[in-house]
PDB file of C-alpha atoms in Angstrom:
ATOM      1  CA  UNK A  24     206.702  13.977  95.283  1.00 58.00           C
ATOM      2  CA  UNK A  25     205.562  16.474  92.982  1.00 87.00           C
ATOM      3  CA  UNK A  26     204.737  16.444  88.797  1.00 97.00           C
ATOM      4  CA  UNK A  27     207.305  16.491  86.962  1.00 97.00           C
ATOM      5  CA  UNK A  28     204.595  17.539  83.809  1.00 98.00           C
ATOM      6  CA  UNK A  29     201.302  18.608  82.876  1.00 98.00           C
ATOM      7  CA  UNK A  30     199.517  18.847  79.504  1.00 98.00           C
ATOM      8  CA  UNK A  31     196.727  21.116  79.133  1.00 98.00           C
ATOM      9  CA  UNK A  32     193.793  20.119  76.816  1.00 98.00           C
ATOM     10  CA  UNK A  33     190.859  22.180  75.770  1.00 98.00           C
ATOM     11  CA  UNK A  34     189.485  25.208  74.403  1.00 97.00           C
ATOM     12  CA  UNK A  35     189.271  29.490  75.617  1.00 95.00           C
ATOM     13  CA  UNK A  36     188.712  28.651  78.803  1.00 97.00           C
ATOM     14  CA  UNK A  37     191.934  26.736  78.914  1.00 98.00           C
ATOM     15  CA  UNK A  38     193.872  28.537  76.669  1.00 97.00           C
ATOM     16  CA  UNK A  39     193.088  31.459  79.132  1.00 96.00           C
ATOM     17  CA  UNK A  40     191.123  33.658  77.569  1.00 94.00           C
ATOM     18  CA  UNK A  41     191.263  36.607  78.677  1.00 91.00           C
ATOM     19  CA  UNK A  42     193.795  36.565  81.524  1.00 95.00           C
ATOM     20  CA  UNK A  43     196.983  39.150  79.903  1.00 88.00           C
ATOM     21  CA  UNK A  44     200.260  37.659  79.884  1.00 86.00           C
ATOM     22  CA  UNK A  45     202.622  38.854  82.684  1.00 69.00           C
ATOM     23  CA  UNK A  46     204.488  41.176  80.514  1.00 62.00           C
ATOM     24  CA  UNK A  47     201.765  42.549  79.024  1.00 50.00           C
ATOM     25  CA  UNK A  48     200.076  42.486  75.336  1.00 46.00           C
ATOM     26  CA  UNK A  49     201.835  40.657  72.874  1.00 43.00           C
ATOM     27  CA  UNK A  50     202.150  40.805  69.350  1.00 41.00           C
ATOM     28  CA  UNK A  51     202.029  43.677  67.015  1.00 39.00           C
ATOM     29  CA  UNK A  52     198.944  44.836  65.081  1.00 37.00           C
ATOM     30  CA  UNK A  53     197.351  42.082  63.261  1.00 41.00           C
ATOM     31  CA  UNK A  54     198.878  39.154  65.447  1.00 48.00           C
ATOM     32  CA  UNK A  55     196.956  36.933  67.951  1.00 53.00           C
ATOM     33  CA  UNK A  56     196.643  37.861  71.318  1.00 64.00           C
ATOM     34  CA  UNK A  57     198.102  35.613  73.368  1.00 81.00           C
ATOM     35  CA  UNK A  58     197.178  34.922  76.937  1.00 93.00           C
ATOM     36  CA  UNK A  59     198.101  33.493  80.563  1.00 94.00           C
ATOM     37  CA  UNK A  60     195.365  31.706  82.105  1.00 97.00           C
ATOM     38  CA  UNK A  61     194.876  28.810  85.001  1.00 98.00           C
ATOM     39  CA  UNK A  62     196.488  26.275  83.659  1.00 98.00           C
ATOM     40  CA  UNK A  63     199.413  28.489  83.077  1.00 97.00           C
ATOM     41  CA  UNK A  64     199.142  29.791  86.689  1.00 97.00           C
ATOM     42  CA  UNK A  65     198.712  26.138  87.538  1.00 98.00           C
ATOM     43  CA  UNK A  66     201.720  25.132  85.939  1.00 97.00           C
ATOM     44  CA  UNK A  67     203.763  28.372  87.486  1.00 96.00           C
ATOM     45  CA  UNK A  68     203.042  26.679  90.907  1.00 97.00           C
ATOM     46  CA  UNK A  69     203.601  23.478  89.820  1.00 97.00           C
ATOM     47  CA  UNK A  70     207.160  24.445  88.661  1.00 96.00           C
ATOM     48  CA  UNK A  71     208.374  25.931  92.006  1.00 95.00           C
ATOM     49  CA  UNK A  72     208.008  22.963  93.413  1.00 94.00           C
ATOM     50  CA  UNK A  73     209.928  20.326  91.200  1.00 94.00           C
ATOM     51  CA  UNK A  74     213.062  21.014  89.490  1.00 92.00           C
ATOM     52  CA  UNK A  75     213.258  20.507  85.914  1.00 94.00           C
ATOM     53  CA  UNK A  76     208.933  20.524  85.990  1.00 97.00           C
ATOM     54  CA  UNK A  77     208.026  20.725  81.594  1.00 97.00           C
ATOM     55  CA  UNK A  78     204.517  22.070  80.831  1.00 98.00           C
ATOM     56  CA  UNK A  79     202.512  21.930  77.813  1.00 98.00           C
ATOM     57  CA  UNK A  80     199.309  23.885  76.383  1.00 97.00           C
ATOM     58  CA  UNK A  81     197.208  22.581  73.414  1.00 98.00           C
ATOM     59  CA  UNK A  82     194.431  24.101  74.234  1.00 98.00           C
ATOM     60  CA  UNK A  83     193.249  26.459  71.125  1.00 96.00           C
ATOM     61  CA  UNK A  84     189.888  28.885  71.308  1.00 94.00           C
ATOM     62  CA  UNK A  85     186.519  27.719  69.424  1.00 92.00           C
ATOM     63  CA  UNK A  86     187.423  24.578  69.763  1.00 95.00           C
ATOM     64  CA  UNK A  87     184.842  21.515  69.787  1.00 95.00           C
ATOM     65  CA  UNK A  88     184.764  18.207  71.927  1.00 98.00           C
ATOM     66  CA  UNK A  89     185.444  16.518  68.332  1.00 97.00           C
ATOM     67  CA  UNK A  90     187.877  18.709  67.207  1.00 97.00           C
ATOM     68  CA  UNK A  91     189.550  18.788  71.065  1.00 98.00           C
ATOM     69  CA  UNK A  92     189.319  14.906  71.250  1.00 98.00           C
ATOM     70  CA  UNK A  93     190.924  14.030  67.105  1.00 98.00           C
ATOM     71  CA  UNK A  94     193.808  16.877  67.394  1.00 97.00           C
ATOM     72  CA  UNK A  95     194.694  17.486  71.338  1.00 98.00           C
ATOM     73  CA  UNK A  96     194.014  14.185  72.778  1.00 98.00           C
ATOM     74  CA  UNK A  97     196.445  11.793  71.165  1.00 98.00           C
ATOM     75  CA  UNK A  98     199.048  14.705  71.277  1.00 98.00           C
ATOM     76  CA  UNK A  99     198.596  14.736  75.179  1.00 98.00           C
ATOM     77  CA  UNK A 100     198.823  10.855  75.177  1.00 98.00           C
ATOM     78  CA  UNK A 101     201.934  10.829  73.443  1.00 98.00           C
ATOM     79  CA  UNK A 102     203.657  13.348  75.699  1.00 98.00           C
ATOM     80  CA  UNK A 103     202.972  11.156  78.335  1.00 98.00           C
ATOM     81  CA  UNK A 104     203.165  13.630  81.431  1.00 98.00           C
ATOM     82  CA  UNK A 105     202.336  13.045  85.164  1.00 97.00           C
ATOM     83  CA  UNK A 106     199.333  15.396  84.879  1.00 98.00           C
ATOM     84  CA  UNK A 107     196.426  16.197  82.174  1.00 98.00           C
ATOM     85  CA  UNK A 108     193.429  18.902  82.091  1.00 98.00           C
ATOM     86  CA  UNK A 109     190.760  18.099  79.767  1.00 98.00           C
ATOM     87  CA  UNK A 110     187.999  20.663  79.371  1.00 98.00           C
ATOM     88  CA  UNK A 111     185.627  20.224  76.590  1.00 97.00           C
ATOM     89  CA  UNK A 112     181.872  20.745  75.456  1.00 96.00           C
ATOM     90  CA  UNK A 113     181.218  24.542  76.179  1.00 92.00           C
ATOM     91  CA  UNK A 114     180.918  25.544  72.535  1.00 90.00           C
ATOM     92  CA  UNK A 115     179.340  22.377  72.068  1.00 92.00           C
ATOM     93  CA  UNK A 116     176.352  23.160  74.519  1.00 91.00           C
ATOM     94  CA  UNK A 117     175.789  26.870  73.194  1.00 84.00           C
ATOM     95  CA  UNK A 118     175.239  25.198  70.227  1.00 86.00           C
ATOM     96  CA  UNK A 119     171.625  24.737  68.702  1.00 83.00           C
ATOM     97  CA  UNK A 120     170.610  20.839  68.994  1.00 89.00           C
ATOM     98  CA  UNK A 121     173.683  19.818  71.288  1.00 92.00           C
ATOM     99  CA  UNK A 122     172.918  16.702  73.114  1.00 97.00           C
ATOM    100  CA  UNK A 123     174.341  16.537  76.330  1.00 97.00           C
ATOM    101  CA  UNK A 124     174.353  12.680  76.370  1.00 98.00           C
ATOM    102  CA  UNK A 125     176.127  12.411  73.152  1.00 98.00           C
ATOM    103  CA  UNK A 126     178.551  14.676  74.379  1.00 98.00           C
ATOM    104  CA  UNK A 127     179.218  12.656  77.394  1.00 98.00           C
ATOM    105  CA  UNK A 128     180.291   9.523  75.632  1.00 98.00           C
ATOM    106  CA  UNK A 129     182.737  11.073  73.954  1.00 98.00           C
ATOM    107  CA  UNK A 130     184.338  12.822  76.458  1.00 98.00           C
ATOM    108  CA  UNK A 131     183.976   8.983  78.356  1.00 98.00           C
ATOM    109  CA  UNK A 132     186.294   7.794  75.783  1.00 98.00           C
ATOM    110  CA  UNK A 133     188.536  10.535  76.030  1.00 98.00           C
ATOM    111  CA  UNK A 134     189.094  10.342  79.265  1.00 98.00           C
ATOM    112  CA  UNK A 135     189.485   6.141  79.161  1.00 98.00           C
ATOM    113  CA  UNK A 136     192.376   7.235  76.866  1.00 98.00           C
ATOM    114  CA  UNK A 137     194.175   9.872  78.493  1.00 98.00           C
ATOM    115  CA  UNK A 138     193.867   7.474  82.051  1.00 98.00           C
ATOM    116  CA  UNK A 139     195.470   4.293  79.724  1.00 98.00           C
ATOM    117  CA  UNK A 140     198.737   6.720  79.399  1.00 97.00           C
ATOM    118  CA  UNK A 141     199.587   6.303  82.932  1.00 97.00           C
ATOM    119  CA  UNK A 142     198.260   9.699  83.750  1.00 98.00           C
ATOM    120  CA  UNK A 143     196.528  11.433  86.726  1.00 98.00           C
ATOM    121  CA  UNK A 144     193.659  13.510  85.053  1.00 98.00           C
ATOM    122  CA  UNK A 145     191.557  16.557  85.908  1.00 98.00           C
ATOM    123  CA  UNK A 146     188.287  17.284  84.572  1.00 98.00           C
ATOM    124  CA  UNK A 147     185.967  20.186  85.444  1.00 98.00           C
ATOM    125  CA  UNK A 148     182.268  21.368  85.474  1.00 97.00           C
ATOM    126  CA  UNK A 149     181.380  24.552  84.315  1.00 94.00           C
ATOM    127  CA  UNK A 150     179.655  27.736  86.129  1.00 93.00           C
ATOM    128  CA  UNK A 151     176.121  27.762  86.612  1.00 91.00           C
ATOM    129  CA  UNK A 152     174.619  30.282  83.512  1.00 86.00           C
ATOM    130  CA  UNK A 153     171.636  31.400  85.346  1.00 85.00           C
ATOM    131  CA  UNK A 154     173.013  35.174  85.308  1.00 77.00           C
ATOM    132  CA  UNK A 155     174.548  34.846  82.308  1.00 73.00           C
ATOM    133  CA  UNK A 156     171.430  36.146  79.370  1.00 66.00           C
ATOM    134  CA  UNK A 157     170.660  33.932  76.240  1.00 67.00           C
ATOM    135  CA  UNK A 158     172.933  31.022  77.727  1.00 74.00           C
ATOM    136  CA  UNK A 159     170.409  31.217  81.300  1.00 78.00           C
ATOM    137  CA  UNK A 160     167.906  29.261  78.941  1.00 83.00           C
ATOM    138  CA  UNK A 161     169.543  26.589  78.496  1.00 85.00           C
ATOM    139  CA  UNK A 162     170.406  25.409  82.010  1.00 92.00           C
ATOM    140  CA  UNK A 163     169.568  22.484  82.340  1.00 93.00           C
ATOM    141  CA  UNK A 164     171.046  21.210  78.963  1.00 94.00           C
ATOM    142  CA  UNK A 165     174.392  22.063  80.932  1.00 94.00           C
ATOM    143  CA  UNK A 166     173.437  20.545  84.525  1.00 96.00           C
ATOM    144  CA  UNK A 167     172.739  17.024  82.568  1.00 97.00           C
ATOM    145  CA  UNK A 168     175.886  17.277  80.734  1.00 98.00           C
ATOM    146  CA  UNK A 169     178.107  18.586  83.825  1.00 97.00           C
ATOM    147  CA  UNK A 170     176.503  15.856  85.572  1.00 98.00           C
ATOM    148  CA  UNK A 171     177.761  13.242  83.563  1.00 98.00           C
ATOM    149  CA  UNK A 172     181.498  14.786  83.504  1.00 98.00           C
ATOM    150  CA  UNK A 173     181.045  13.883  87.923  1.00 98.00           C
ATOM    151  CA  UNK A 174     180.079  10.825  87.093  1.00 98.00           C
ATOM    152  CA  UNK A 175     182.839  10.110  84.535  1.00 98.00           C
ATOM    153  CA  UNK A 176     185.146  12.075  86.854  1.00 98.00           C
ATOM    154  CA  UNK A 177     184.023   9.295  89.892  1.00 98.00           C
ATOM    155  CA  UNK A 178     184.279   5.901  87.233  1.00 98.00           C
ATOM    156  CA  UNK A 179     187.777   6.682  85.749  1.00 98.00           C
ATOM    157  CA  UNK A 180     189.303   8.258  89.388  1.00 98.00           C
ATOM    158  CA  UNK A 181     189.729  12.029  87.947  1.00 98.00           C
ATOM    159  CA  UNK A 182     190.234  14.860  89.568  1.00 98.00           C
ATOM    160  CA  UNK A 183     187.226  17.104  89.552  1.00 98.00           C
ATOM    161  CA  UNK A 184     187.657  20.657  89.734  1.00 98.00           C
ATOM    162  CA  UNK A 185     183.729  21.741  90.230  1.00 97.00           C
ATOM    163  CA  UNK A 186     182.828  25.208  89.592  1.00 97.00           C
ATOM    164  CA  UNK A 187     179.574  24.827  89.371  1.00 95.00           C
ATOM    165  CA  UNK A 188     180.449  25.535  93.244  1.00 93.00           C
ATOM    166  CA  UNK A 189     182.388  28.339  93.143  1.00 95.00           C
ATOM    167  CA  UNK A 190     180.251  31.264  94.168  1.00 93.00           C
ATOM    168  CA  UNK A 191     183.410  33.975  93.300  1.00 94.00           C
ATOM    169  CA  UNK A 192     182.526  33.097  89.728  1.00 94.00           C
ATOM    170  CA  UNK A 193     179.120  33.963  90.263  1.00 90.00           C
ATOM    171  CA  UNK A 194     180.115  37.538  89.921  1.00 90.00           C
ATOM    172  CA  UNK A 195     180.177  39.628  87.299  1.00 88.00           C
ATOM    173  CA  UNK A 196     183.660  41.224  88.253  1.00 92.00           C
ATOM    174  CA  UNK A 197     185.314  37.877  87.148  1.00 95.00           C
ATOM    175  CA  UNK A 198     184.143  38.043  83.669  1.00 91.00           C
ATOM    176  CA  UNK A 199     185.565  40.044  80.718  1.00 88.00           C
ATOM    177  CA  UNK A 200     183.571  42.171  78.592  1.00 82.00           C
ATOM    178  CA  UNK A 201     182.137  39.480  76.645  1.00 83.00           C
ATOM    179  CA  UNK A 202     180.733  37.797  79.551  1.00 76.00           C
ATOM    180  CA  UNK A 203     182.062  34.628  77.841  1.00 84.00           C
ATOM    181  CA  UNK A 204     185.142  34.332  79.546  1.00 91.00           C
ATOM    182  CA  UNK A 205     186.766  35.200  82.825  1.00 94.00           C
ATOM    183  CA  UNK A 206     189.171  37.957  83.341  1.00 95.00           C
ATOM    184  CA  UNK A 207     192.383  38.015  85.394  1.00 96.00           C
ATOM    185  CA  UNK A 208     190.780  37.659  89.197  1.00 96.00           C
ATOM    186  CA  UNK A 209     188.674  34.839  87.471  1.00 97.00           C
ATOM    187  CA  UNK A 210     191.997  32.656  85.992  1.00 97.00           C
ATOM    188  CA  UNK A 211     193.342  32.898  89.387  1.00 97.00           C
ATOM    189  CA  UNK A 212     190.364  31.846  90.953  1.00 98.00           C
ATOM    190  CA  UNK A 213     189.829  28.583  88.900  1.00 98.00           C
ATOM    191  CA  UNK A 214     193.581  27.922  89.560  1.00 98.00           C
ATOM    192  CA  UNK A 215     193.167  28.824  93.017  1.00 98.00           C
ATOM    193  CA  UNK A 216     190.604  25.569  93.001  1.00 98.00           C
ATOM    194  CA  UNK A 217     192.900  23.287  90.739  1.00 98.00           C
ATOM    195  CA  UNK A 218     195.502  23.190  93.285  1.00 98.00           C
ATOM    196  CA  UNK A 219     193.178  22.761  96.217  1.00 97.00           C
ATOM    197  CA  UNK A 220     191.874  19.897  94.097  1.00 98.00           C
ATOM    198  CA  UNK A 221     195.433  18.418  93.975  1.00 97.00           C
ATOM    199  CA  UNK A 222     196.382  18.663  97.163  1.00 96.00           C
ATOM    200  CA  UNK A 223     199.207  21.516  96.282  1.00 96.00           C
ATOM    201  CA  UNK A 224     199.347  24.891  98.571  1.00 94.00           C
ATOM    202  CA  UNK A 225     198.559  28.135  96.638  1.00 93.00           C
ATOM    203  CA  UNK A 226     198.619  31.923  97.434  1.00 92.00           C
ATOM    204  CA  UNK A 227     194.690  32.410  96.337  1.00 94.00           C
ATOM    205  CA  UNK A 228     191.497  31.052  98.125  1.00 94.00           C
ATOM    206  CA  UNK A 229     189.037  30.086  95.286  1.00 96.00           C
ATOM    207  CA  UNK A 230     186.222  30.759  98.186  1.00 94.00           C
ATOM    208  CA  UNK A 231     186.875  34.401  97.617  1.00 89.00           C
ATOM    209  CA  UNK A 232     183.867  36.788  98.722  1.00 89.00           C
ATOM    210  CA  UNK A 233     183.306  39.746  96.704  1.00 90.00           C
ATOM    211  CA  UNK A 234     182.618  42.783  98.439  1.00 89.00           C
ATOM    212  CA  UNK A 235     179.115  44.491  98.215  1.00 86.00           C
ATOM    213  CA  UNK A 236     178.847  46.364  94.713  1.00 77.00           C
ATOM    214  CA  UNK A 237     177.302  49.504  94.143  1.00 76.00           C
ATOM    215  CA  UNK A 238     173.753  49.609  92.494  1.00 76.00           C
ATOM    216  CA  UNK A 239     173.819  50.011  88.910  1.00 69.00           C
ATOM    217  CA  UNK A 240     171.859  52.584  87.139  1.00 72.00           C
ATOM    218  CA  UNK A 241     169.197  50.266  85.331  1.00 75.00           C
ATOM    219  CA  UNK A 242     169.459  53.234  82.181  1.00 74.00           C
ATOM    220  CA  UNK A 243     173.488  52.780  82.173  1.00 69.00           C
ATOM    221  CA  UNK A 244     172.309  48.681  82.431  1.00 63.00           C
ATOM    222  CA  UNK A 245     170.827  48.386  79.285  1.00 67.00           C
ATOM    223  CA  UNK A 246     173.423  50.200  77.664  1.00 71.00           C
ATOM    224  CA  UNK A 247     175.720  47.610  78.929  1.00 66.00           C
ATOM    225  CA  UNK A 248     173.857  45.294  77.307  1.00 66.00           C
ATOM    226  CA  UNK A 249     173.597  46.948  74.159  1.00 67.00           C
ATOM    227  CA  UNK A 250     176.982  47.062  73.602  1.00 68.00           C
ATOM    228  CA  UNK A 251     177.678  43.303  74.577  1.00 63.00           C
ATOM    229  CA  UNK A 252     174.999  42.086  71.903  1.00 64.00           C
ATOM    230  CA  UNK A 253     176.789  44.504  69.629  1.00 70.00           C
ATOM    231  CA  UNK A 254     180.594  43.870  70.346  1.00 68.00           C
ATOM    232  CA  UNK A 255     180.386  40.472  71.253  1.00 63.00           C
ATOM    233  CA  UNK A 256     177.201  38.553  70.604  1.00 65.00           C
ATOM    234  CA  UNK A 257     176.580  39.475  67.428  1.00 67.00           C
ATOM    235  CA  UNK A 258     179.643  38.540  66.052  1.00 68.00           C
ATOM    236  CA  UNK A 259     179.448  35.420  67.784  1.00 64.00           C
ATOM    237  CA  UNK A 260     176.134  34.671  65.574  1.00 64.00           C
ATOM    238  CA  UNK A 261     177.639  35.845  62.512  1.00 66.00           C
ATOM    239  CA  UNK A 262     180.531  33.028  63.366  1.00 64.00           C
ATOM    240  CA  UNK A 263     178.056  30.561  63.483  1.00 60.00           C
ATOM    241  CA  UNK A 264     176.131  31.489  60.408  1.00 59.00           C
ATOM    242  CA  UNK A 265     179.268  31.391  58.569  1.00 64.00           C
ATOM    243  CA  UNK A 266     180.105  27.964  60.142  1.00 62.00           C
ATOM    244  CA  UNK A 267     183.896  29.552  61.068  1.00 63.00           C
ATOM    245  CA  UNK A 268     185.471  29.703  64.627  1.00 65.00           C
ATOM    246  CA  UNK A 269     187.845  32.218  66.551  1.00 66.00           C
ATOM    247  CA  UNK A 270     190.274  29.514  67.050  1.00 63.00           C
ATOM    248  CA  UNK A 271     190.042  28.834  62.697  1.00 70.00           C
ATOM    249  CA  UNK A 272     194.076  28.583  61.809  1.00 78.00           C
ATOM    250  CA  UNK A 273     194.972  29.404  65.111  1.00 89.00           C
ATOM    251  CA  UNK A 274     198.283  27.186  66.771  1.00 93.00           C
ATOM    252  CA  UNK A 275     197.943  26.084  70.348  1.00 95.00           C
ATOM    253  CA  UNK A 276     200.032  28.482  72.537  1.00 93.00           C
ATOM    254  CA  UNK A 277     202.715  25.844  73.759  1.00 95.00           C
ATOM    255  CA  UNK A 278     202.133  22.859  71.561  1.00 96.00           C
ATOM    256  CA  UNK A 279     205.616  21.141  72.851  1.00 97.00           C
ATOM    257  CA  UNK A 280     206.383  19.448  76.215  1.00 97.00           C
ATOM    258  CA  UNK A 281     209.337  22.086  77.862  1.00 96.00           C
ATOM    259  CA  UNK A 282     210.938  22.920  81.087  1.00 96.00           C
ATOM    260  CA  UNK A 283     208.826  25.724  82.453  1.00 92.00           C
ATOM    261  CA  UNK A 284     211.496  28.194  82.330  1.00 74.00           C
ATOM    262  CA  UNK A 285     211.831  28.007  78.622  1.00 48.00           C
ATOM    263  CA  UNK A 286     208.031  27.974  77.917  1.00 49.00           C
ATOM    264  CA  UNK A 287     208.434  31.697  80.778  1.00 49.00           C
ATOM    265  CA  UNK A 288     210.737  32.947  78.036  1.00 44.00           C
ATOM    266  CA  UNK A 289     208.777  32.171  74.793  1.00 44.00           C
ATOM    267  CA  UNK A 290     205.562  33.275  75.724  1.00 44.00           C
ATOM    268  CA  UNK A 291     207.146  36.506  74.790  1.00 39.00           C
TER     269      UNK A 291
END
């Protein structure tokens, strides 16, 4: 027997940031972009395979474990599907002073909540940051905390979608521009591993080897970087000084429980 529903809980990463949507850009000028993602690939897969299958997304960008845990949680709870992703603490750790251990016990409780509905849960490590610059430095901040989402993963039977593993990720042509987030072949990677994590058959293998690139001109390599810190990170640090997020005012995507096919039809 298949799930009949899933709820996805969390921030970008599983609001699907920045996968496009199937039909393209959406939204005129001035209007959020709105994007496909994992857990909607997830839930595509999920769909062909029981009739009548409902899927739900309140997963918004920016997004904090507190924020994620007071607004998304009890939301999920209440929906009472067969099947919920929680994914929280990544803006949490690139955050000055973020204590991994604090972190962890409230994602504990989280997670002691969302198993009391009834319902099978997946939780998930993140990449390794050791390529990625700035976030490199704080590495071990996220293996402590990752650590603890295994354990809490092994104590409350959870799924655990690790891809800390997944090597495919380690590349850079799985990433957007802002290096923040994962791109198209990325999405369908991490979906690729959900699946194989619950035991459903998929059309990608998230043990995907890149071919060899070709070597980068280490002149057009800092001018790369350049324009990152410009375009992306700076803003990001002006976000923080002004103590405002992306996600500020922002709805989740698909904040009701529907049949698939409707959810296929208002995403545009």
């Amino acid at each position: 027997m298949g799930y009949t529903s899933f709820v996805a809980v969390g921030d970008s990463f599983t609001e699907g940031l920045n996968d496009p949507p199937l039909d393209g850009p959406v939204g005129g000028l001035g209007e959020v972009q709105r994007f496909r993602g994992w857990a909607d690939r997830v839930a595509e897969r999920l769909a062909l395979m029981e009739p009548g299958f409902r899927y739900a997304n309140l997963a918004v960008r920016g997004k904090l474990i507190d924020q994620i845990v007071q607004d998304q949680v009890p939301l999920a709870v209440e929906m009472k599907p067969d099947l919920i992703s929680f994914c929280a603490g990544g803006n949490d750790l690139i955050r000055p002073g973020s204590d991994p251990d604090r972190m962890a016990k409230k994602v504990a409780a989280a997670v002691r909540e969302l198993r009391a509905s009834g319902a099978e849960v997946v939780l998930f490590t993140g990449t390794d940051p050791r390529d990625t610059p700035i976030m490199r430095r704080a590495r071990g901040k996220f293996a402590v905390f990752f650590m603890h989402v295994r354990s809490i993963a092994d104590l409350y039977g959870c799924h655990l979608v690790d891809m800390w593993s997944m090597q495919g990720l380690r590349d850079w042509r799985a990433w957007s521009g802002d290096r923040l987030h994962m791109n198209e072949v990325g999405h369908r990677l991490v979906a690729a591993k959900v699946l194989h994590v619950l035991g459903v058959p998929g059309d990608d293998d998230w043990r995907m080897t890149w071919p060899p690139r070709e070597r980068v001109d280490p002149r057009a390599k800092l001018r790369e970087d350049a324009q990152w810190f410009r375009e992306h990170f700076g803003p990001w640090i002006g976000r923080r000084i002004r103590g405002t997020s992306s996600g500020d005012g922002l709805d989740p995507k698909r904040p009701h429980l529907t049949p698939w096919e409707r959810a296929t039809r208002e995403r545009g």
